[in-house]
Tab-separated table of C-alpha atoms in Angstrom:
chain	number	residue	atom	x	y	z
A	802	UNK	CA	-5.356	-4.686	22.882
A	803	UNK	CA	-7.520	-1.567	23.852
A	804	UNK	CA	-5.738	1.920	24.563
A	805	UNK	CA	-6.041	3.125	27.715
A	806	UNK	CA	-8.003	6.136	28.272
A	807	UNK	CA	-6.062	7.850	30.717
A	808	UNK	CA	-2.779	7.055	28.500
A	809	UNK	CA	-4.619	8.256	25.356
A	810	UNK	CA	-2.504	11.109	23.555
A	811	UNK	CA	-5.043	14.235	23.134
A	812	UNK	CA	-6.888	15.142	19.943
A	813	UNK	CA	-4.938	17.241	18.442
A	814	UNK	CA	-1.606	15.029	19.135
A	815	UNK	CA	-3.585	12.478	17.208
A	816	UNK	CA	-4.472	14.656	14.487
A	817	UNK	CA	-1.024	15.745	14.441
A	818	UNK	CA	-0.031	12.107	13.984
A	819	UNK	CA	-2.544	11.602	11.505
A	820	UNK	CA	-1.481	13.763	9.091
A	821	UNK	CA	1.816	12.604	8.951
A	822	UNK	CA	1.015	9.157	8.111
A	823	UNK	CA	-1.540	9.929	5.463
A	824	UNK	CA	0.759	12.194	3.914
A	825	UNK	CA	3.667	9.682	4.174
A	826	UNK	CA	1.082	7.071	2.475
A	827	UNK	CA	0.857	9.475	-0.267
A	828	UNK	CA	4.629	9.894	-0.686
A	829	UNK	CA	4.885	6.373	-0.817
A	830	UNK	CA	1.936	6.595	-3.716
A	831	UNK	CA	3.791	9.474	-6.011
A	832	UNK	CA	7.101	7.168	-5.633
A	833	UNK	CA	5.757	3.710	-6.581
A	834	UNK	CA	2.047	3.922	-8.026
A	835	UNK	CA	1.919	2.993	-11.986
A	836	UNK	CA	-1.707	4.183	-11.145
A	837	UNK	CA	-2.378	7.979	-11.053
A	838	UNK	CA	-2.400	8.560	-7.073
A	839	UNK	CA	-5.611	10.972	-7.895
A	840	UNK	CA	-7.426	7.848	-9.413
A	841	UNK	CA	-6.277	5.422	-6.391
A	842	UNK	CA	-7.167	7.464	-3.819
A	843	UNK	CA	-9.859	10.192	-5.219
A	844	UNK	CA	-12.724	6.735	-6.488
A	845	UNK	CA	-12.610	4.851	-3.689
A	846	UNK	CA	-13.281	7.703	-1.393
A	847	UNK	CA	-15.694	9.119	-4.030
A	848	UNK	CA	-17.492	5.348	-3.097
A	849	UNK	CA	-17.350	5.555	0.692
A	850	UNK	CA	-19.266	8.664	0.497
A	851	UNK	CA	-21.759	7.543	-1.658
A	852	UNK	CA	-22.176	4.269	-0.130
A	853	UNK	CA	-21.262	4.781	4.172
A	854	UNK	CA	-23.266	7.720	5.905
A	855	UNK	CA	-22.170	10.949	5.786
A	856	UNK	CA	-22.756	13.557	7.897
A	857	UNK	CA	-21.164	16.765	5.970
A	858	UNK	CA	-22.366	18.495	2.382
A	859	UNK	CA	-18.889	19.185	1.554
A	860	UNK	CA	-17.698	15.433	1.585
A	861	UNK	CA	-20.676	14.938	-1.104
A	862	UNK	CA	-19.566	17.968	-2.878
A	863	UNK	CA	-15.534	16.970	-2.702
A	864	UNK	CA	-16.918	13.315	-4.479
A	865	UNK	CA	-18.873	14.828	-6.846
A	866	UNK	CA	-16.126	16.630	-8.067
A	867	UNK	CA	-13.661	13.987	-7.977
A	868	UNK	CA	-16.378	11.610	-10.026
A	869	UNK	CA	-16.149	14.723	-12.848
A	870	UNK	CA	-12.289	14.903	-12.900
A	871	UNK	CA	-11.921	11.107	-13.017
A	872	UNK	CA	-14.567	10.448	-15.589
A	873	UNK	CA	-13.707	13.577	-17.997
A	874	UNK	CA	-11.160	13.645	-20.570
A	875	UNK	CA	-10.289	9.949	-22.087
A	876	UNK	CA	-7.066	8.806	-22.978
A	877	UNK	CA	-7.253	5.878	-26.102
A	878	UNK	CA	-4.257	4.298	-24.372
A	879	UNK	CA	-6.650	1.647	-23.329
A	880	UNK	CA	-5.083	2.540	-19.761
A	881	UNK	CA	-7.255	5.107	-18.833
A	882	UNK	CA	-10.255	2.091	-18.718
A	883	UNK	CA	-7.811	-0.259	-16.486
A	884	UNK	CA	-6.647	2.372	-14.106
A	885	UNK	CA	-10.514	3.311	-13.623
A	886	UNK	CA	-11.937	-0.230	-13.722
A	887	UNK	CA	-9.429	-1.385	-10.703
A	888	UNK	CA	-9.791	1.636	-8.386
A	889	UNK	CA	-13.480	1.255	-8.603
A	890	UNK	CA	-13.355	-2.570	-7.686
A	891	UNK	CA	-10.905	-1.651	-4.939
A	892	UNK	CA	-13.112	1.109	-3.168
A	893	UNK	CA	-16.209	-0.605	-4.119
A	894	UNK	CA	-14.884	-4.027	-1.810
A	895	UNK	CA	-13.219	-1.434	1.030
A	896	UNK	CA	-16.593	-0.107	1.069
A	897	UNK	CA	-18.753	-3.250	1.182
A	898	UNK	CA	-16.295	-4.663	4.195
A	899	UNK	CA	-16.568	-1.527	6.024
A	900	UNK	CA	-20.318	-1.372	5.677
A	901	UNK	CA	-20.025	-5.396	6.710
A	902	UNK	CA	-17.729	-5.008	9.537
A	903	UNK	CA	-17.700	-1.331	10.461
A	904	UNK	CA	-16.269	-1.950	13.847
A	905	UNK	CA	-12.788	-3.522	12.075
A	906	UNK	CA	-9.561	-2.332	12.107
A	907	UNK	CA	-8.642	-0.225	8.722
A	908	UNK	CA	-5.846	-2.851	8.164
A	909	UNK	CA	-8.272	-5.877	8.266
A	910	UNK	CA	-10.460	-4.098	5.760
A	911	UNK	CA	-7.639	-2.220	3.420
A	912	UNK	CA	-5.597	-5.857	3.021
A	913	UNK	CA	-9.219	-7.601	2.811
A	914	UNK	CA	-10.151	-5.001	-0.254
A	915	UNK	CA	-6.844	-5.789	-1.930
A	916	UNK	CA	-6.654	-9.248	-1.996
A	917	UNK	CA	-10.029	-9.399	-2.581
A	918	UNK	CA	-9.897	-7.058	-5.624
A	919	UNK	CA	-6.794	-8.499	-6.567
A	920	UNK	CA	-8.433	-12.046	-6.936
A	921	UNK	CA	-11.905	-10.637	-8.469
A	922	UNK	CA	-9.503	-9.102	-11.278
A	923	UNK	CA	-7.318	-12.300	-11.502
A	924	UNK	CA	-10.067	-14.565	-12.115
A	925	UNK	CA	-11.712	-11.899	-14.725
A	926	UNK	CA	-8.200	-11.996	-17.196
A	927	UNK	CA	-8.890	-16.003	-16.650
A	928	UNK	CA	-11.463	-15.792	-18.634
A	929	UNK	CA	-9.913	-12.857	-20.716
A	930	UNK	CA	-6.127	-14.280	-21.142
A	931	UNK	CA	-5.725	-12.090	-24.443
A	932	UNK	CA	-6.958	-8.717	-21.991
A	933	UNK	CA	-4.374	-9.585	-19.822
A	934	UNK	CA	-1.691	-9.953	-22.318
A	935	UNK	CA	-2.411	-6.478	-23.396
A	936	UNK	CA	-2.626	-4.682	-20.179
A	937	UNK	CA	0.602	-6.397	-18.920
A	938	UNK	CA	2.206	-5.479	-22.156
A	939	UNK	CA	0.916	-1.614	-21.862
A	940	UNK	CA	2.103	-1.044	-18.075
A	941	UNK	CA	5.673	-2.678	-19.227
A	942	UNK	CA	5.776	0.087	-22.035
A	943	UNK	CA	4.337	2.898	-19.533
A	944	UNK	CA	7.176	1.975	-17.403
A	945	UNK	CA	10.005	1.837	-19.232
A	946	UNK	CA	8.800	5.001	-21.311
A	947	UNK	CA	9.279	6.322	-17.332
A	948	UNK	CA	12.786	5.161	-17.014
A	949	UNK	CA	13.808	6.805	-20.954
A	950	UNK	CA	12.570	9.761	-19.332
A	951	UNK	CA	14.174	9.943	-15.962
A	952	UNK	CA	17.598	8.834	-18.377
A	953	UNK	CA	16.804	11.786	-20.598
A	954	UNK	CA	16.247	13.946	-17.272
A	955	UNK	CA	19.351	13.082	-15.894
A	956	UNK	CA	21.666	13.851	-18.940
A	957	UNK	CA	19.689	17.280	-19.156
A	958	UNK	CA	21.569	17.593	-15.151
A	959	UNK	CA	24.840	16.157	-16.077
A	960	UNK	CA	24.839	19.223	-18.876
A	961	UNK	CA	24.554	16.867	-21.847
A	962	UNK	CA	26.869	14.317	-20.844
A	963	UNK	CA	25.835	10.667	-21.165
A	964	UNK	CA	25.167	8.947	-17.963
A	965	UNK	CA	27.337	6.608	-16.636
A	966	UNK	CA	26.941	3.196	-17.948
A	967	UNK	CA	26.589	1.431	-14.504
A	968	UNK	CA	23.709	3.949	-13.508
A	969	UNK	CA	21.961	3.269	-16.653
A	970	UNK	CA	21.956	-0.190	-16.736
A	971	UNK	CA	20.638	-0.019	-12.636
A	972	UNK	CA	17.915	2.626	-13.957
A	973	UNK	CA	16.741	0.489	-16.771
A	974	UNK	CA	17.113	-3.231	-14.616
A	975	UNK	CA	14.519	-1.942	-12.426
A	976	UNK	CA	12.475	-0.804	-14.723
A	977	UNK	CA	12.174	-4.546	-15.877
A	978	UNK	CA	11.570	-5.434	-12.536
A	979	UNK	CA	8.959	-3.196	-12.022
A	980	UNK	CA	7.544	-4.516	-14.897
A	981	UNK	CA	7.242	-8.079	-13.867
A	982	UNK	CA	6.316	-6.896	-10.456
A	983	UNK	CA	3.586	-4.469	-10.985
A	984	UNK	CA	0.965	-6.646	-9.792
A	985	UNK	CA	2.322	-6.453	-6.279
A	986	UNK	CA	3.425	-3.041	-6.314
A	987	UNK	CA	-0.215	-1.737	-7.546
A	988	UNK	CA	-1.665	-3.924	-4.651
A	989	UNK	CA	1.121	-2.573	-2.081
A	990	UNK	CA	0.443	1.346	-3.365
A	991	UNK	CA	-3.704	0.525	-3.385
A	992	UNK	CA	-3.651	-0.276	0.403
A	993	UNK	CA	-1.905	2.868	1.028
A	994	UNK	CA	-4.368	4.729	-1.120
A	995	UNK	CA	-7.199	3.163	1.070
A	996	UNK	CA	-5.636	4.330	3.735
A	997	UNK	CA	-5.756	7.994	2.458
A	998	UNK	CA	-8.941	7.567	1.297
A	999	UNK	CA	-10.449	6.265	4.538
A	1000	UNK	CA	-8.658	9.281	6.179
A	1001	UNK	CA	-10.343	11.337	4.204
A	1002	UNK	CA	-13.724	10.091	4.813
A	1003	UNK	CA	-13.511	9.772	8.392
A	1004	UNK	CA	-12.206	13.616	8.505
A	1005	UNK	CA	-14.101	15.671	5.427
A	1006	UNK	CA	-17.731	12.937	5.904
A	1007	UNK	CA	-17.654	12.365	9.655
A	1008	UNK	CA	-15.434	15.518	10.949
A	1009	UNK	CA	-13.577	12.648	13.176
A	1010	UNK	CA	-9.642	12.173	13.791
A	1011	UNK	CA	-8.981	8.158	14.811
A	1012	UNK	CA	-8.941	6.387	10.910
A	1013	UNK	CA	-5.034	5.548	10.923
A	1014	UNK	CA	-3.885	4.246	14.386
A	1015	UNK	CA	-0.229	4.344	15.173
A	1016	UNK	CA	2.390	2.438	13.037
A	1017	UNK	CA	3.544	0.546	16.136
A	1018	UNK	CA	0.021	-0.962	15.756
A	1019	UNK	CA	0.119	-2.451	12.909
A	1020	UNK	CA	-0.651	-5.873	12.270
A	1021	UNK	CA	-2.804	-8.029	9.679
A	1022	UNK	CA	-3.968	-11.729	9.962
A	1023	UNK	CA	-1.328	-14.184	11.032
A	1024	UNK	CA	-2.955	-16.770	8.043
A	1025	UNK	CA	-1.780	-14.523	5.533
A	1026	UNK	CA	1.792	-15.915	6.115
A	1027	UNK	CA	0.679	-18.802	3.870
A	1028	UNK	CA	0.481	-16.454	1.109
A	1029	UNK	CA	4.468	-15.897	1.843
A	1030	UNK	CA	5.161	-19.154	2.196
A	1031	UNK	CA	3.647	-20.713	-1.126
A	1032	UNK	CA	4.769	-17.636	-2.723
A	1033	UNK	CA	8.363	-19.269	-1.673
A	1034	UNK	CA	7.677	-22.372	-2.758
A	1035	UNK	CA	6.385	-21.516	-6.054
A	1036	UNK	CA	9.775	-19.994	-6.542
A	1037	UNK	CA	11.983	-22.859	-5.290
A	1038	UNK	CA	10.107	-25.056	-7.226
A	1039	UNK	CA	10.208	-23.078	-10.237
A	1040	UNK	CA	7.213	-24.613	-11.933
A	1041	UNK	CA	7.569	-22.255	-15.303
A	1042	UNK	CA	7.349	-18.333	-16.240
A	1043	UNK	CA	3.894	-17.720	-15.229
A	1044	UNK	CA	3.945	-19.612	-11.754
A	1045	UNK	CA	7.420	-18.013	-10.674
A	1046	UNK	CA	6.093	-14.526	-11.802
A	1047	UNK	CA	2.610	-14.774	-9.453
A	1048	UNK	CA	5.502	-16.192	-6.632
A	1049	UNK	CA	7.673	-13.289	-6.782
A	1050	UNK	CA	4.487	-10.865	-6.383
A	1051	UNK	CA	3.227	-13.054	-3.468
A	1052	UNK	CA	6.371	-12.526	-1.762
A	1053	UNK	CA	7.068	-9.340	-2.573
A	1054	UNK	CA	3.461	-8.467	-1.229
A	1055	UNK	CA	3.618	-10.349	1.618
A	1056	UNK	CA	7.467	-9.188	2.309
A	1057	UNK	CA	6.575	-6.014	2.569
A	1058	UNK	CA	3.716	-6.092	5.053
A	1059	UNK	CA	6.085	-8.600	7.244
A	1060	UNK	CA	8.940	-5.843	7.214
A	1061	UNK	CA	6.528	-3.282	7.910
A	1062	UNK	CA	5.142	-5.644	10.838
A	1063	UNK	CA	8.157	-6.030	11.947
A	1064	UNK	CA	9.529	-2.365	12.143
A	1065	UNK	CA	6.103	-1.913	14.339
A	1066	UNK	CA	7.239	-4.202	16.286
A	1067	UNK	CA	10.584	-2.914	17.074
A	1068	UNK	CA	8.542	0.359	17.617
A	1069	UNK	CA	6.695	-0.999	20.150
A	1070	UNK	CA	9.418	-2.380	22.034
A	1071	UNK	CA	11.159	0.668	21.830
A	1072	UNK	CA	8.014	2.630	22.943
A	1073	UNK	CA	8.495	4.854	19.744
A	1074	UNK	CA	11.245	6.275	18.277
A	1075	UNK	CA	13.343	9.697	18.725
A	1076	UNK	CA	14.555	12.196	16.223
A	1077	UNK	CA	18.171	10.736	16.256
A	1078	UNK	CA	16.895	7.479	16.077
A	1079	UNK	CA	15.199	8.923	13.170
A	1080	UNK	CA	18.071	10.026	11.632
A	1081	UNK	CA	20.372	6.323	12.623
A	1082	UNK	CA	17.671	5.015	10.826
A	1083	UNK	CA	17.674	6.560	7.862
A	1084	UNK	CA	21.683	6.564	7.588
A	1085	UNK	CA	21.514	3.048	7.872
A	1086	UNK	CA	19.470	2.761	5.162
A	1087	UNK	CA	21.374	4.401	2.850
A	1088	UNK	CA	24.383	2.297	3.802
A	1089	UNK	CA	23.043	-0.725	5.073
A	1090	UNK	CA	19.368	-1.339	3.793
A	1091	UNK	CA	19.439	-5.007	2.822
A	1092	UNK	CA	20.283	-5.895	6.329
A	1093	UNK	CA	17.922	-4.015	7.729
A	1094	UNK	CA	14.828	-4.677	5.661
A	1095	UNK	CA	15.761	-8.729	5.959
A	1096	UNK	CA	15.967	-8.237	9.721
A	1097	UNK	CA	12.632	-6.077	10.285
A	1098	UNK	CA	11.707	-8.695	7.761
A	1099	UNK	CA	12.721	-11.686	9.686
A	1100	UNK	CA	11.009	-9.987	12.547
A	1101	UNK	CA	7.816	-9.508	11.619
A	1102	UNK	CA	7.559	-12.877	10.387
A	1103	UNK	CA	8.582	-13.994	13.707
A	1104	UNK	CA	5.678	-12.336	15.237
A	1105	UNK	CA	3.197	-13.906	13.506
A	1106	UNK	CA	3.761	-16.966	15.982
A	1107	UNK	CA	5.673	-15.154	18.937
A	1108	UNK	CA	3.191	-12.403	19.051
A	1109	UNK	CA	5.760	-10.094	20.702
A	1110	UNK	CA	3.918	-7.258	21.115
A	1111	UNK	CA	1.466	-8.895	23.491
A	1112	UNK	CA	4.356	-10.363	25.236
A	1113	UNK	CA	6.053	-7.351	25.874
A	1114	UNK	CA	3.047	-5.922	26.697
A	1115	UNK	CA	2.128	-8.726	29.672
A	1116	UNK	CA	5.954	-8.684	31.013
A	1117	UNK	CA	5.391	-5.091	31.525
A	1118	UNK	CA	2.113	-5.580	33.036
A	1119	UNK	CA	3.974	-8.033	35.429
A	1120	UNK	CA	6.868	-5.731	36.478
A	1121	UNK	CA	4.176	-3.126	37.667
C-alpha cells in the first residue's frame, strides 16, 4: 500500500518519528543484546558506507572511526572474535540485499540479513561442532556472570541484606533461559541493530529522513509462519535436547515478530494510539502482560492469512 501524498505527515513530523523508533530500537538493544550494542550496530553501518554510495565525508569519517574502535583493544575471552565475526556477516548480507534490492522495504532486508546470517553461521559450527560447544558454553558463563552481578547490585540497594529467595531464584531462572535462548535473542536484538544502522546511513551518508516507516506498517513475509509452525512441532514432538532447543528459538523468533505484527495491526485499526492509551497500555503490561502479548500474538498470526490491514483499509475506502 503506497502513502498518500496529500496525507503524508511533513518532514520534520517524520523525523520526529524517526528518532523515536531508532532510539527505542536501541533501548531494546542495551536491555537484551549479549552483543555489545556498539559492535551490532557501529560494523554493519561501518559496511553500508563502504559498500552503498555515499554522498557525505562525514559518514566515511564516522566509519572509519568506528572500524578503529571495533578493531582496537582485544579481549582473549575468545568473545571478542565471535561478537566481531557475526556483526560483520550480518551487515555484510544487509548490505549485499540492499545493494540487490535497493527499492525493498527495510523489514524485507533486516529479517532477510538475519536469517540469512543466522543460517551462514549455523551451517559454519556444522562443520565446527567443537567451536560451537565453546561459544555456547562462553555466552552461558557471560550471562550468568550478568545475573551474579545484578544479585550483588541489588543486595548493595537492599543495604547488605540478602535478597529475597523468590527474587533470586526468578533472577537466576532467566538467566538459564537466556542462556538456552541466546540464539534467538541475538537474532531478535541484530534486526533492531540493522534498523539503527540503516537509520544511520540513510541520515549521516544520504542526509535523508524515510529509513524506518511507521510501526503500524510493519509486516514481513507471510511464508515465514512456517518457521513458527515447525518451530512448534519440533517442540511437541520433542525429538531430543538439540532439536527442542533450535524449536524454542524458532518460536521465540518468530513469536516475537508475530506479536509485534500484531500490535501494528491493532495500531492500524486504531489509526494510532494516544498518550492515555499509552499509558493503559503500559499498566496492563505490568499487570496483565501474558494476556496481552498471546493476544497481539494470536493477532498477528491471524494476519498473515486475514491480511487485516488491507481489509480495513478497502472497507474504509468503501464507506467514502
Amino acid at each position: 500500500m503506497t502513502e498518500d501524498p496529500a496525507t503524508r505527515p511533513p518532514a520534520t513530523q517524520r523525523d520526529r518519528g524517526e528518532w523515536k523508533r531508532a532510539f527505542a530500537l536501541f533501548l531494546l538493544l542495551l536491555a537484551f543484546s549479549s552483543v555489545s550494542p556498539m559492535i551490532l550496530v557501529g560494523l554493519p553501518f561501518a559496511l553500508l558506507v563502504l559498500l552503498l554510495p555515499i554522498r557525505r565525508f562525514g559518514a566515511l569519517a564516522l566509519a572509519a572511526l568506528v572500524l578503529m574502535l571495533a578493531f582496537g583493544a582485544r579481549d582473549p575471552s575468545g568473545l571478542w572474535y565471535a561478537e566481531r565475526g557475526w556483526a560483520v556477516l550480518l551487515g555484510g548480507w544487509f548490505a549485499g540485499l540492499t545493494l540487490r534490492w535497493p527499492a525493498s522495504r527495510f523489514t524485507a532486508r533486516g529479517l532477510g540479513a538475519a536469517v540469512g546470517a543466522s543460517v551462514t553461521a549455523g551451517v559454519w559450527f556444522a562443520v565446527r561442532p567443537t567451536a560451537w560447544a565453546v561459544l555456547d558454553w562462553r555466552i552461558g558463563e557471560r550471562i550468568r556472570q550478568g545475573s551474579s552481578a545484578a544479585m550483588q547490585t541489588m543486595q548493595l540497594v537492599r543495604g547488605g541484606e540478602p535478597v529475597p529467595q523468590n527474587l533470586a531464584d526468578a533472577v537466576y531462572t532467566t538467566a538459564e533461559s537466556q542462556a538456552l535462548l541466546f540464539p534467538a535473542l541475538v537474532a531478535l536484538t541484530s534486526f533492531a541493530a540493522l534498523g539503527v544502522a540503516w537509520w544511520m546511513y540513510v541520515r549521516v551518508a544520504l542526509g535523508r529522513v524515510g529509513a524506518l516507516g511507521p510501526l503500524k506498517d510493519f509486516r514481513f513475509n507471510d511464508h515465514l509462519v512456517w518457521l513458527f509452525v515447525a518451530g512448534l512441532l519440533t517442540l511437541l514432538l520433542g525429538a531430543g535436547e538439540l532439536w527442542t532447543r533450535a524449536g524454542s528459538n524458532a518460536v521465540l523468533f518468530m513469536g516475537a515478530l508475530y506479536t509485534l505484527r500484531g500490535a501494528a495491526v491493532l495500531l492500524f485499526v486504531n489509526g494510532g494510539i494516544s498518550a492515555l492509551g499509552i499509558a493503559v497500555v503500559t499498566l496492563g503490561m505490568l499487570f496483565l502482560a501474558p494476556a496481552l502479548i498471546v493476544g497481539a500474538l494470536v493477532i498477528g498470526l491471524g494476519d498473515t492469512w486475514l491480511d487485516i490491514r488491507a481489509r480495513a483499509a478497502r472497507a474504509a475506502e468503501a464507506d467514502r
